[in-house]
JSON list of C-alpha atoms in Angstrom, two decimals:
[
{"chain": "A", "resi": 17, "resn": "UNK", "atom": "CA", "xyz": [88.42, 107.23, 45.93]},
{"chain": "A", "resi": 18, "resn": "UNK", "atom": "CA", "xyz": [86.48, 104.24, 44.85]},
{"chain": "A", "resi": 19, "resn": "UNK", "atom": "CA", "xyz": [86.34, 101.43, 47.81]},
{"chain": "A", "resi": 20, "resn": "UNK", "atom": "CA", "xyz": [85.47, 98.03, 47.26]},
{"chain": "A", "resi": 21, "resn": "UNK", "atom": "CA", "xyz": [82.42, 96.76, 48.22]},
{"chain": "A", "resi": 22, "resn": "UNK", "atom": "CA", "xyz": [83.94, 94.31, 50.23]},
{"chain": "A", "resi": 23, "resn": "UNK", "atom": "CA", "xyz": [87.17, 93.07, 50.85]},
{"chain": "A", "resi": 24, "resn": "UNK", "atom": "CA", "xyz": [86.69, 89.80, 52.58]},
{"chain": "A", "resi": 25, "resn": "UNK", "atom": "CA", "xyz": [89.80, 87.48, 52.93]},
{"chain": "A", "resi": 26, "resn": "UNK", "atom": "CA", "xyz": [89.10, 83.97, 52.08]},
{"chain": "A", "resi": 27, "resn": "UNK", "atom": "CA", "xyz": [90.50, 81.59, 54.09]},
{"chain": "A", "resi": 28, "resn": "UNK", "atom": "CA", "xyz": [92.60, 78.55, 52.64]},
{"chain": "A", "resi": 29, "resn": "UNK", "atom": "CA", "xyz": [92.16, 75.71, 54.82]},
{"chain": "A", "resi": 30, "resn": "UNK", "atom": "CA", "xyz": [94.30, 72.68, 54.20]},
{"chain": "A", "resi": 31, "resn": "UNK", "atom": "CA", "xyz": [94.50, 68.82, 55.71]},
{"chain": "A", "resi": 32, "resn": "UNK", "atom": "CA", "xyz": [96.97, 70.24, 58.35]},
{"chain": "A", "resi": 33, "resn": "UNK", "atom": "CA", "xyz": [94.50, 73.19, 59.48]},
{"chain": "A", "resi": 34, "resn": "UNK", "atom": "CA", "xyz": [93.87, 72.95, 62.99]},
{"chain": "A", "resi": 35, "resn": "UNK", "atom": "CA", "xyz": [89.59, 72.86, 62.80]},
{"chain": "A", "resi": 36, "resn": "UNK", "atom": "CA", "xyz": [89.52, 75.06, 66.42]},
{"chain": "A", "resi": 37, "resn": "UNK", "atom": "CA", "xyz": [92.55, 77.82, 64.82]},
{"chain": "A", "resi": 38, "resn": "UNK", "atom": "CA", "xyz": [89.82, 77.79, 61.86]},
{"chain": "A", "resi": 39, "resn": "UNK", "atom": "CA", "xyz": [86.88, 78.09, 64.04]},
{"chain": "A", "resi": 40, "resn": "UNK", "atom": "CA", "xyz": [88.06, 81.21, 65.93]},
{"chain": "A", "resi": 41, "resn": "UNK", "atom": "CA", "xyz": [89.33, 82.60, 62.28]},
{"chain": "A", "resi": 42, "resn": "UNK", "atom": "CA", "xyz": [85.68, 81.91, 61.20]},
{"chain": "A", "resi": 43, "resn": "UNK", "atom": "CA", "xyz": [84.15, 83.61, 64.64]},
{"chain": "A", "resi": 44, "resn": "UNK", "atom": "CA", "xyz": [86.24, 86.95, 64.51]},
{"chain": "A", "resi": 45, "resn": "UNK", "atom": "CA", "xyz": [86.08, 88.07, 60.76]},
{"chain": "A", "resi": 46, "resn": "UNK", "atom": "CA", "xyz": [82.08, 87.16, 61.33]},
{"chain": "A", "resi": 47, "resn": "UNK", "atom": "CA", "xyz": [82.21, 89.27, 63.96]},
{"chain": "A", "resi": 48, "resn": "UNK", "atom": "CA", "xyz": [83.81, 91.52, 62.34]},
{"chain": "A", "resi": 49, "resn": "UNK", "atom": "CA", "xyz": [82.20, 91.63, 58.55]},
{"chain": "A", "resi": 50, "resn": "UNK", "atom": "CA", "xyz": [79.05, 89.45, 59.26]},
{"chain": "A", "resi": 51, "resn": "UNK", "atom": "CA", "xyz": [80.35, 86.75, 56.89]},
{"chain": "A", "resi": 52, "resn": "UNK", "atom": "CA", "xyz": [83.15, 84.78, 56.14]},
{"chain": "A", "resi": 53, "resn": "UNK", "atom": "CA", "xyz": [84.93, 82.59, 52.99]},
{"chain": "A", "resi": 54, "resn": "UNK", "atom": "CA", "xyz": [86.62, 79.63, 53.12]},
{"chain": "A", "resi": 55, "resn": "UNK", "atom": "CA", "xyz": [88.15, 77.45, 50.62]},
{"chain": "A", "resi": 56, "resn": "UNK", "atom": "CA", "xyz": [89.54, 74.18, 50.75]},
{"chain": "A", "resi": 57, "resn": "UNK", "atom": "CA", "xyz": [90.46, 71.03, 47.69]},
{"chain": "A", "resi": 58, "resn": "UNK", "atom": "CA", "xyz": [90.05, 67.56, 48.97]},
{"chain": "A", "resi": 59, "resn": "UNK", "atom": "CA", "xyz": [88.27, 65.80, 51.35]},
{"chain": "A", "resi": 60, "resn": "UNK", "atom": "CA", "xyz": [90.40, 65.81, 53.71]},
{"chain": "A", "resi": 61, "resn": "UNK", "atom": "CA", "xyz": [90.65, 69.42, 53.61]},
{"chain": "A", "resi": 62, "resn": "UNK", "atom": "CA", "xyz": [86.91, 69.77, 53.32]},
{"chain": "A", "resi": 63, "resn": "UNK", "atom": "CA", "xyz": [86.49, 67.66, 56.54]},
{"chain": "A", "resi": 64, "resn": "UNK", "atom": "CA", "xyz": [88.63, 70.38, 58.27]},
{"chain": "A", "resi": 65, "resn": "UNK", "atom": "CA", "xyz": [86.52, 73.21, 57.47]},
{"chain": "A", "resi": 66, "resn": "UNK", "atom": "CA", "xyz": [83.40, 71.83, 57.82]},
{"chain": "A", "resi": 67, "resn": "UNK", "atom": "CA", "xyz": [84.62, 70.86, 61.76]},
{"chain": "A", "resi": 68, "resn": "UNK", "atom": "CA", "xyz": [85.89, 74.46, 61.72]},
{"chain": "A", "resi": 69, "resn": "UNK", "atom": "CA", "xyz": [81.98, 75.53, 60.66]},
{"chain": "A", "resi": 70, "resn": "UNK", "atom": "CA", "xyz": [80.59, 73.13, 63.73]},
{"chain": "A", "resi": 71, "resn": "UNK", "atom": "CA", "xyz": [82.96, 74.19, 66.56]},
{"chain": "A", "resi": 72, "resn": "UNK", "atom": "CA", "xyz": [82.43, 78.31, 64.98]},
{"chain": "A", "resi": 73, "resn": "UNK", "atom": "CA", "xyz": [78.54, 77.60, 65.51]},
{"chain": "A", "resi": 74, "resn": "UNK", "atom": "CA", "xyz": [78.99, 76.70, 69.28]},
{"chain": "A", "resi": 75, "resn": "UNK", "atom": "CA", "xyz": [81.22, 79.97, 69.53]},
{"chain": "A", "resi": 76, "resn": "UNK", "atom": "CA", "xyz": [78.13, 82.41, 68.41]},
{"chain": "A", "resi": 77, "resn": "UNK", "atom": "CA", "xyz": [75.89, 80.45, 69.94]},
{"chain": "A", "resi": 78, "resn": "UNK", "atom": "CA", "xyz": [77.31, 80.87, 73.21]},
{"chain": "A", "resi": 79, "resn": "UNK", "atom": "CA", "xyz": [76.87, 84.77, 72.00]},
{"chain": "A", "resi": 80, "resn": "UNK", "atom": "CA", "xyz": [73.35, 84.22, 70.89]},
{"chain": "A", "resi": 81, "resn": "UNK", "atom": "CA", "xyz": [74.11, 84.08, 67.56]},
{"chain": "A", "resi": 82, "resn": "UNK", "atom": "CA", "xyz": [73.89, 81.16, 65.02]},
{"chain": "A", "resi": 83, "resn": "UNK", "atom": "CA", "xyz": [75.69, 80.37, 61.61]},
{"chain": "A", "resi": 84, "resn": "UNK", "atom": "CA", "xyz": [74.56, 79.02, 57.94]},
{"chain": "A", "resi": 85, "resn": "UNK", "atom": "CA", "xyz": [77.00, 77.76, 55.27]},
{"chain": "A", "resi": 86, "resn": "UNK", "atom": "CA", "xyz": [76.35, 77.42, 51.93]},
{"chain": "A", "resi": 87, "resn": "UNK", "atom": "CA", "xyz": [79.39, 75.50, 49.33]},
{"chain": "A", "resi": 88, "resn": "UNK", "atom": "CA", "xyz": [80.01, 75.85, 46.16]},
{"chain": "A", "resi": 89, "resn": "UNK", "atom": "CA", "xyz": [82.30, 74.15, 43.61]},
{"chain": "A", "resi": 90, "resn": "UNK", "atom": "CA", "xyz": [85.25, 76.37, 42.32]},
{"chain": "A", "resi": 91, "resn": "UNK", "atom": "CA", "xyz": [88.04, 76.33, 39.92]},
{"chain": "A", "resi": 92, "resn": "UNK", "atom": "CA", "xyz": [91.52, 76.86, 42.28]},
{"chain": "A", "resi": 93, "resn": "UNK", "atom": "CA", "xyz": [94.83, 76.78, 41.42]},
{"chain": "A", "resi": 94, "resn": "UNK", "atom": "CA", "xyz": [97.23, 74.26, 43.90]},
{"chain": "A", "resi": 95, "resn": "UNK", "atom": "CA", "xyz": [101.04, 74.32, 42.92]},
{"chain": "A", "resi": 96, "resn": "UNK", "atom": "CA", "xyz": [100.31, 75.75, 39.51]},
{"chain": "A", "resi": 97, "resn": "UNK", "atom": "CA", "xyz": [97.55, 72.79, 38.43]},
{"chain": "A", "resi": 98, "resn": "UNK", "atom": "CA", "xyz": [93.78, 73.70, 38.19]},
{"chain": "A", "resi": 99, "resn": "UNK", "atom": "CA", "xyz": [91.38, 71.61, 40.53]},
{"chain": "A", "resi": 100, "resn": "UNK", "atom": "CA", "xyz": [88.20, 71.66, 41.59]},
{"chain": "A", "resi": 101, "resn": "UNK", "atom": "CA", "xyz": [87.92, 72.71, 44.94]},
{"chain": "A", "resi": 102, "resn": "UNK", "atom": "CA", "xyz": [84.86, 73.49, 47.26]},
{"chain": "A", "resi": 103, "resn": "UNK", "atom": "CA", "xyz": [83.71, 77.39, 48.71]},
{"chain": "A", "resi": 104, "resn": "UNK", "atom": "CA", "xyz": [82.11, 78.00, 51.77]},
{"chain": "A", "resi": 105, "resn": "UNK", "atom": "CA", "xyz": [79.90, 80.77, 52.58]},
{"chain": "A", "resi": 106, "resn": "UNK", "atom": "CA", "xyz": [79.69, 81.14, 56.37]},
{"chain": "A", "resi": 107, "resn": "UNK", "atom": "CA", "xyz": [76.98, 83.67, 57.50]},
{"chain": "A", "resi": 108, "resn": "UNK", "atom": "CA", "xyz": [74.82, 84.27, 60.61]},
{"chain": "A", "resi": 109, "resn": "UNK", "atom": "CA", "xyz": [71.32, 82.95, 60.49]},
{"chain": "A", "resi": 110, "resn": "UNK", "atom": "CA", "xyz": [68.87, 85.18, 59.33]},
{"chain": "A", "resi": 111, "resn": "UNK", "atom": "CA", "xyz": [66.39, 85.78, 61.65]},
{"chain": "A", "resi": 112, "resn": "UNK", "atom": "CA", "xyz": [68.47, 85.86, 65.11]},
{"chain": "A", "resi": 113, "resn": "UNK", "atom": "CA", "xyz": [69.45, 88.77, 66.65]},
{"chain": "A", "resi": 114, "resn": "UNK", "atom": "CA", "xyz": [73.33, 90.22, 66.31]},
{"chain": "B", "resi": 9, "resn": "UNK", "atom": "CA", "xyz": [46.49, 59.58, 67.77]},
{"chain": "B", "resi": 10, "resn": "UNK", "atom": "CA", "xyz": [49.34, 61.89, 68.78]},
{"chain": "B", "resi": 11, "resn": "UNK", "atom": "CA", "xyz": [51.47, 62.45, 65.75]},
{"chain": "B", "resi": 12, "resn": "UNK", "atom": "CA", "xyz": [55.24, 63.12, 65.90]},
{"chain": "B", "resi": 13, "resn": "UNK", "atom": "CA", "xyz": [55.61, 66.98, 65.42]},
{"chain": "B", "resi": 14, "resn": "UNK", "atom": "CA", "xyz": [58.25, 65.84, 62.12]},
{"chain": "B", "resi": 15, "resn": "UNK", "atom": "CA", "xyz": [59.48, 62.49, 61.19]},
{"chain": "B", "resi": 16, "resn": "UNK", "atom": "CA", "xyz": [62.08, 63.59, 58.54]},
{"chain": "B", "resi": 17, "resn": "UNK", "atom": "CA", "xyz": [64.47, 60.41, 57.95]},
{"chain": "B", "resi": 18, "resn": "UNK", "atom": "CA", "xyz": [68.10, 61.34, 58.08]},
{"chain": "B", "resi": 19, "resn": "UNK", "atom": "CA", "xyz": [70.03, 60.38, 55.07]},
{"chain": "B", "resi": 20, "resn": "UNK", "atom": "CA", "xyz": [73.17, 58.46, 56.11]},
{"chain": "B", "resi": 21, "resn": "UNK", "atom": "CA", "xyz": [76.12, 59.30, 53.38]},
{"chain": "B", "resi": 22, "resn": "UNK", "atom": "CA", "xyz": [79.28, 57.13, 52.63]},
{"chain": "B", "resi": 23, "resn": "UNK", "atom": "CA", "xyz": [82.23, 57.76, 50.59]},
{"chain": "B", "resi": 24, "resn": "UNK", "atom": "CA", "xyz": [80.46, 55.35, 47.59]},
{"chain": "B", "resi": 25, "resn": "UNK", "atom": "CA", "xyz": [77.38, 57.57, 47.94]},
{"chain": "B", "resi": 26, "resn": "UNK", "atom": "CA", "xyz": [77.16, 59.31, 44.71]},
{"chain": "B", "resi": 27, "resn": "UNK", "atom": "CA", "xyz": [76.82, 63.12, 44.98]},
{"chain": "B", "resi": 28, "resn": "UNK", "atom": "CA", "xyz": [74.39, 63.91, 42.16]},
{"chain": "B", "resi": 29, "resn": "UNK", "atom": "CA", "xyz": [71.92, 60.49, 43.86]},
{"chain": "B", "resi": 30, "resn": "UNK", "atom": "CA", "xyz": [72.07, 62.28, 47.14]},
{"chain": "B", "resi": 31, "resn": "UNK", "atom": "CA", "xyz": [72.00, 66.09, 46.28]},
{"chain": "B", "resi": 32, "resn": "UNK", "atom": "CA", "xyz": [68.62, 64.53, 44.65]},
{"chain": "B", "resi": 33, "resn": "UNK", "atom": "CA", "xyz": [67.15, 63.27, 47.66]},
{"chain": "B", "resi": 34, "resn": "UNK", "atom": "CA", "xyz": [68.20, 66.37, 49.23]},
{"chain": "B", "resi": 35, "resn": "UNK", "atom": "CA", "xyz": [66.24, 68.78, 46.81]},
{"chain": "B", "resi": 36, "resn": "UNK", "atom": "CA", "xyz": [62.98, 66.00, 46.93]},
{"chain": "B", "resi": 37, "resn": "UNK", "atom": "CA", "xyz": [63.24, 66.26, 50.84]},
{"chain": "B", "resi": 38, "resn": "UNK", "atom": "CA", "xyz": [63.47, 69.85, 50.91]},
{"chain": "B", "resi": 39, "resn": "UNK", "atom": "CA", "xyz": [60.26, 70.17, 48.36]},
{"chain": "B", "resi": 40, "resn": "UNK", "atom": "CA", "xyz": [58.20, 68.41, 50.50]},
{"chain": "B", "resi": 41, "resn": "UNK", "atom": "CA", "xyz": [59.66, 69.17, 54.42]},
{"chain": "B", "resi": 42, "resn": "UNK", "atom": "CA", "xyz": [61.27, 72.25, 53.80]},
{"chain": "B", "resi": 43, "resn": "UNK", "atom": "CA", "xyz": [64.36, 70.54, 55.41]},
{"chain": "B", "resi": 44, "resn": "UNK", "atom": "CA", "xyz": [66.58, 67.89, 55.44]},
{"chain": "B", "resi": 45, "resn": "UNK", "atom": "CA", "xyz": [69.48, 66.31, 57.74]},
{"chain": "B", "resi": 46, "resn": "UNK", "atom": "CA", "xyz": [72.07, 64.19, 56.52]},
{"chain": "B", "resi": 47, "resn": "UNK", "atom": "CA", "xyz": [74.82, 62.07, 58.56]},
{"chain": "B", "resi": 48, "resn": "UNK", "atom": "CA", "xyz": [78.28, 61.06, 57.43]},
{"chain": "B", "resi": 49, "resn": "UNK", "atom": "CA", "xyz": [81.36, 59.42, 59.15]},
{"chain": "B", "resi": 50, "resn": "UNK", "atom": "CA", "xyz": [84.95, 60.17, 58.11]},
{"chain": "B", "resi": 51, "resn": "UNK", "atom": "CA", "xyz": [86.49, 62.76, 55.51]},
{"chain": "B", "resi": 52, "resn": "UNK", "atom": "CA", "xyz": [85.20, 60.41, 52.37]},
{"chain": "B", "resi": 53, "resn": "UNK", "atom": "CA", "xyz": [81.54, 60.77, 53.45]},
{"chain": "B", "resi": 54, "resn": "UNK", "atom": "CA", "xyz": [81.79, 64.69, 54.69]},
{"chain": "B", "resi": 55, "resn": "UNK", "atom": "CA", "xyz": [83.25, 65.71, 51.58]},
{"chain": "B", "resi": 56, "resn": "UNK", "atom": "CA", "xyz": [80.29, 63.70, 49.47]},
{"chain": "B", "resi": 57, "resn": "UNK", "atom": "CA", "xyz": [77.79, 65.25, 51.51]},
{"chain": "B", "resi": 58, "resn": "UNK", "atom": "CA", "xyz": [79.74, 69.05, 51.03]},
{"chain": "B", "resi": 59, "resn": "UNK", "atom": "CA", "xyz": [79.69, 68.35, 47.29]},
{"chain": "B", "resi": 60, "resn": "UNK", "atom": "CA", "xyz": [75.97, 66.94, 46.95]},
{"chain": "B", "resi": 61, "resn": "UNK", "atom": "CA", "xyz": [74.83, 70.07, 49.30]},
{"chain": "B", "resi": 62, "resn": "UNK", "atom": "CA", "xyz": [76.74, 72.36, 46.45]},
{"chain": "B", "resi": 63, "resn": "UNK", "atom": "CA", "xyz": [75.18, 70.25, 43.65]},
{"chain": "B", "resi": 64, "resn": "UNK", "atom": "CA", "xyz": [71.40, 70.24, 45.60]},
{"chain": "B", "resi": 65, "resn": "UNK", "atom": "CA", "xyz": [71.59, 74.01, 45.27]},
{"chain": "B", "resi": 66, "resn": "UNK", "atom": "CA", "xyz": [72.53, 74.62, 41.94]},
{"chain": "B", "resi": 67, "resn": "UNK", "atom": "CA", "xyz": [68.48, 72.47, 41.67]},
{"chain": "B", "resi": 68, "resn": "UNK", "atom": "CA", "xyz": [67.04, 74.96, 44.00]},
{"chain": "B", "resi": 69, "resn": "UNK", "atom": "CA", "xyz": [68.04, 77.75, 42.65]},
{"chain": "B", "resi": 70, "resn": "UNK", "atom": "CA", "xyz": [66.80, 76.90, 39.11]},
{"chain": "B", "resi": 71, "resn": "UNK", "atom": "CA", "xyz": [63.39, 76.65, 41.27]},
{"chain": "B", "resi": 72, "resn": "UNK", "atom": "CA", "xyz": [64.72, 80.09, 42.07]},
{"chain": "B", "resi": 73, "resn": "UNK", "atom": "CA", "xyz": [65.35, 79.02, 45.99]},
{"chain": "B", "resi": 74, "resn": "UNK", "atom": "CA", "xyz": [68.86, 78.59, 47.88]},
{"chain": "B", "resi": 75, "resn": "UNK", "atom": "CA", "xyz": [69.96, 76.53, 50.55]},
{"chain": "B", "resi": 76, "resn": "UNK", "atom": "CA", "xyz": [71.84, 76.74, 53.46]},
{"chain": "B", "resi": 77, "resn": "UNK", "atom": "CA", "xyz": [72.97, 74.41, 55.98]},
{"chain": "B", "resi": 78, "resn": "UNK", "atom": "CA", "xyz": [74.48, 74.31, 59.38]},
{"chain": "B", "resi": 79, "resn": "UNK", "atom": "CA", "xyz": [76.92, 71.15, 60.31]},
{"chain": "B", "resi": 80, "resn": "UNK", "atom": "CA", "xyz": [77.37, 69.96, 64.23]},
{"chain": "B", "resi": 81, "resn": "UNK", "atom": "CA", "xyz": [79.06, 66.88, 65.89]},
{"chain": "B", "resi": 82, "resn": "UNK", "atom": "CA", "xyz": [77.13, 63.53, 66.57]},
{"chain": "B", "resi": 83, "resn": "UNK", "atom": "CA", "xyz": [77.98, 60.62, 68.31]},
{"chain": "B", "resi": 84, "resn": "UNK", "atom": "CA", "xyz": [76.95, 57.85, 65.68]},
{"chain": "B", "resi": 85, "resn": "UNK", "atom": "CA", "xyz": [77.30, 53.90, 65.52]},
{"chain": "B", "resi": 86, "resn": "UNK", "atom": "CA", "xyz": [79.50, 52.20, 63.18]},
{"chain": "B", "resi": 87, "resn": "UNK", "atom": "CA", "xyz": [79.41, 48.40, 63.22]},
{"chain": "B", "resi": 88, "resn": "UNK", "atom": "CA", "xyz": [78.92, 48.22, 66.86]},
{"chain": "B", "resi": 89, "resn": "UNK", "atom": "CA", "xyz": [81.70, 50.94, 67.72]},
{"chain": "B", "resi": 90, "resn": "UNK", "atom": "CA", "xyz": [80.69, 54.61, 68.59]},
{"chain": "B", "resi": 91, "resn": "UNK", "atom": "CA", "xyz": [82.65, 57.61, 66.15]},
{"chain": "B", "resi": 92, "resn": "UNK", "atom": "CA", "xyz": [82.06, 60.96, 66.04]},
{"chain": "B", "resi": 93, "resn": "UNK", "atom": "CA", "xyz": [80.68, 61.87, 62.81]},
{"chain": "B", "resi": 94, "resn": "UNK", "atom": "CA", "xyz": [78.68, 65.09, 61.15]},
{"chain": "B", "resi": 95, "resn": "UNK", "atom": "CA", "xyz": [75.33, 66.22, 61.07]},
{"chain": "B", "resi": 96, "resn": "UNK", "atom": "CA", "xyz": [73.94, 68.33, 58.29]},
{"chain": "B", "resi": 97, "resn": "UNK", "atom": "CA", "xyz": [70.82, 70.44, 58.83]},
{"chain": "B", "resi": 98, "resn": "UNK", "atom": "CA", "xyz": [69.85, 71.82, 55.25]},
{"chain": "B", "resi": 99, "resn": "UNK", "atom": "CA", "xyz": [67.29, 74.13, 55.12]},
{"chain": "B", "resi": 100, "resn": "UNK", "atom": "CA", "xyz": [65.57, 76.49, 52.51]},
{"chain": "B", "resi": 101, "resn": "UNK", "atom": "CA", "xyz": [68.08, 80.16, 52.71]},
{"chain": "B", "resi": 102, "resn": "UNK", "atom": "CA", "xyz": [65.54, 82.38, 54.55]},
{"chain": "B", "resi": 103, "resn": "UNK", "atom": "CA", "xyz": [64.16, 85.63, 52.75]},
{"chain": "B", "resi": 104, "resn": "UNK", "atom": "CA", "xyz": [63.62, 84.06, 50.17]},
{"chain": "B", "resi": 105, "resn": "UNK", "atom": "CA", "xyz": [60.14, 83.10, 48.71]},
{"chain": "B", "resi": 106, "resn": "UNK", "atom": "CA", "xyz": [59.39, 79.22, 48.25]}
]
């Protein structure tokens, strides 16, 4: 049987996400995979996860770790419309130590 | 004369910064410090600095570089009244050549 390469679940974070339920989403599939995906369309959205990003750094770094992100646009559908929304690759810092 | 060890000027974003102006002064920062940091205040401002970081490394990687960056809280000033707003360090992805 074939397995994927990866199977990373990207998580959706809206206006309504709470940034510290986000940041300990971010922390354990890091953990768990050594990256993590996020999307999110609108700034208000965007604002959420990029808190999320800042409060998941000071959770590794209090394990000696440290995270990157890197966005991207991308094309996303929201209640059957196309928008442009914004990806975020969250990885540990090359460099430091697991 | 002691010099400073780096005297990188932090590029303050606003929600009437245009993206493609300040993913510019991102990549011409990054050419010649190998880093940048950017501040922003509110949702309007985080999500132009998100999208000009996206746009800055779509640049790059024509220069065939990436970039990566790594938000954090900062207390700020903002007409005389202290908010929390977001710090962006951007740096060159490591591994890979300049």
């Amino acid at each position: 049987m074939v397995q994927p390469l990866r199977s990373l679940e990207v998580l959706r974070v809206s206006t309504q996400s709470r940034p510290a339920a986000v940041a300990g989403a971010i922390a354990g599939v890091i953990r768990e995979h050594g990256q993590a995906e996020l999307q999110a369309i609108g700034p208000g959205a965007i604002n959420q996860v990029v808190k999320a990003i800042a409060l998941a750094r000071t959770y590794m770094q209090n394990e000696g770790s440290d995270l990157r992100c890197a966005p991207a646009f991308v094309d996303l559908m929201l209640n059957g419309e196309e928008r442009i929304g914004m990806h975020f690759l969250v990885e540990k810092k090359a460099g430091i130590a697991p």
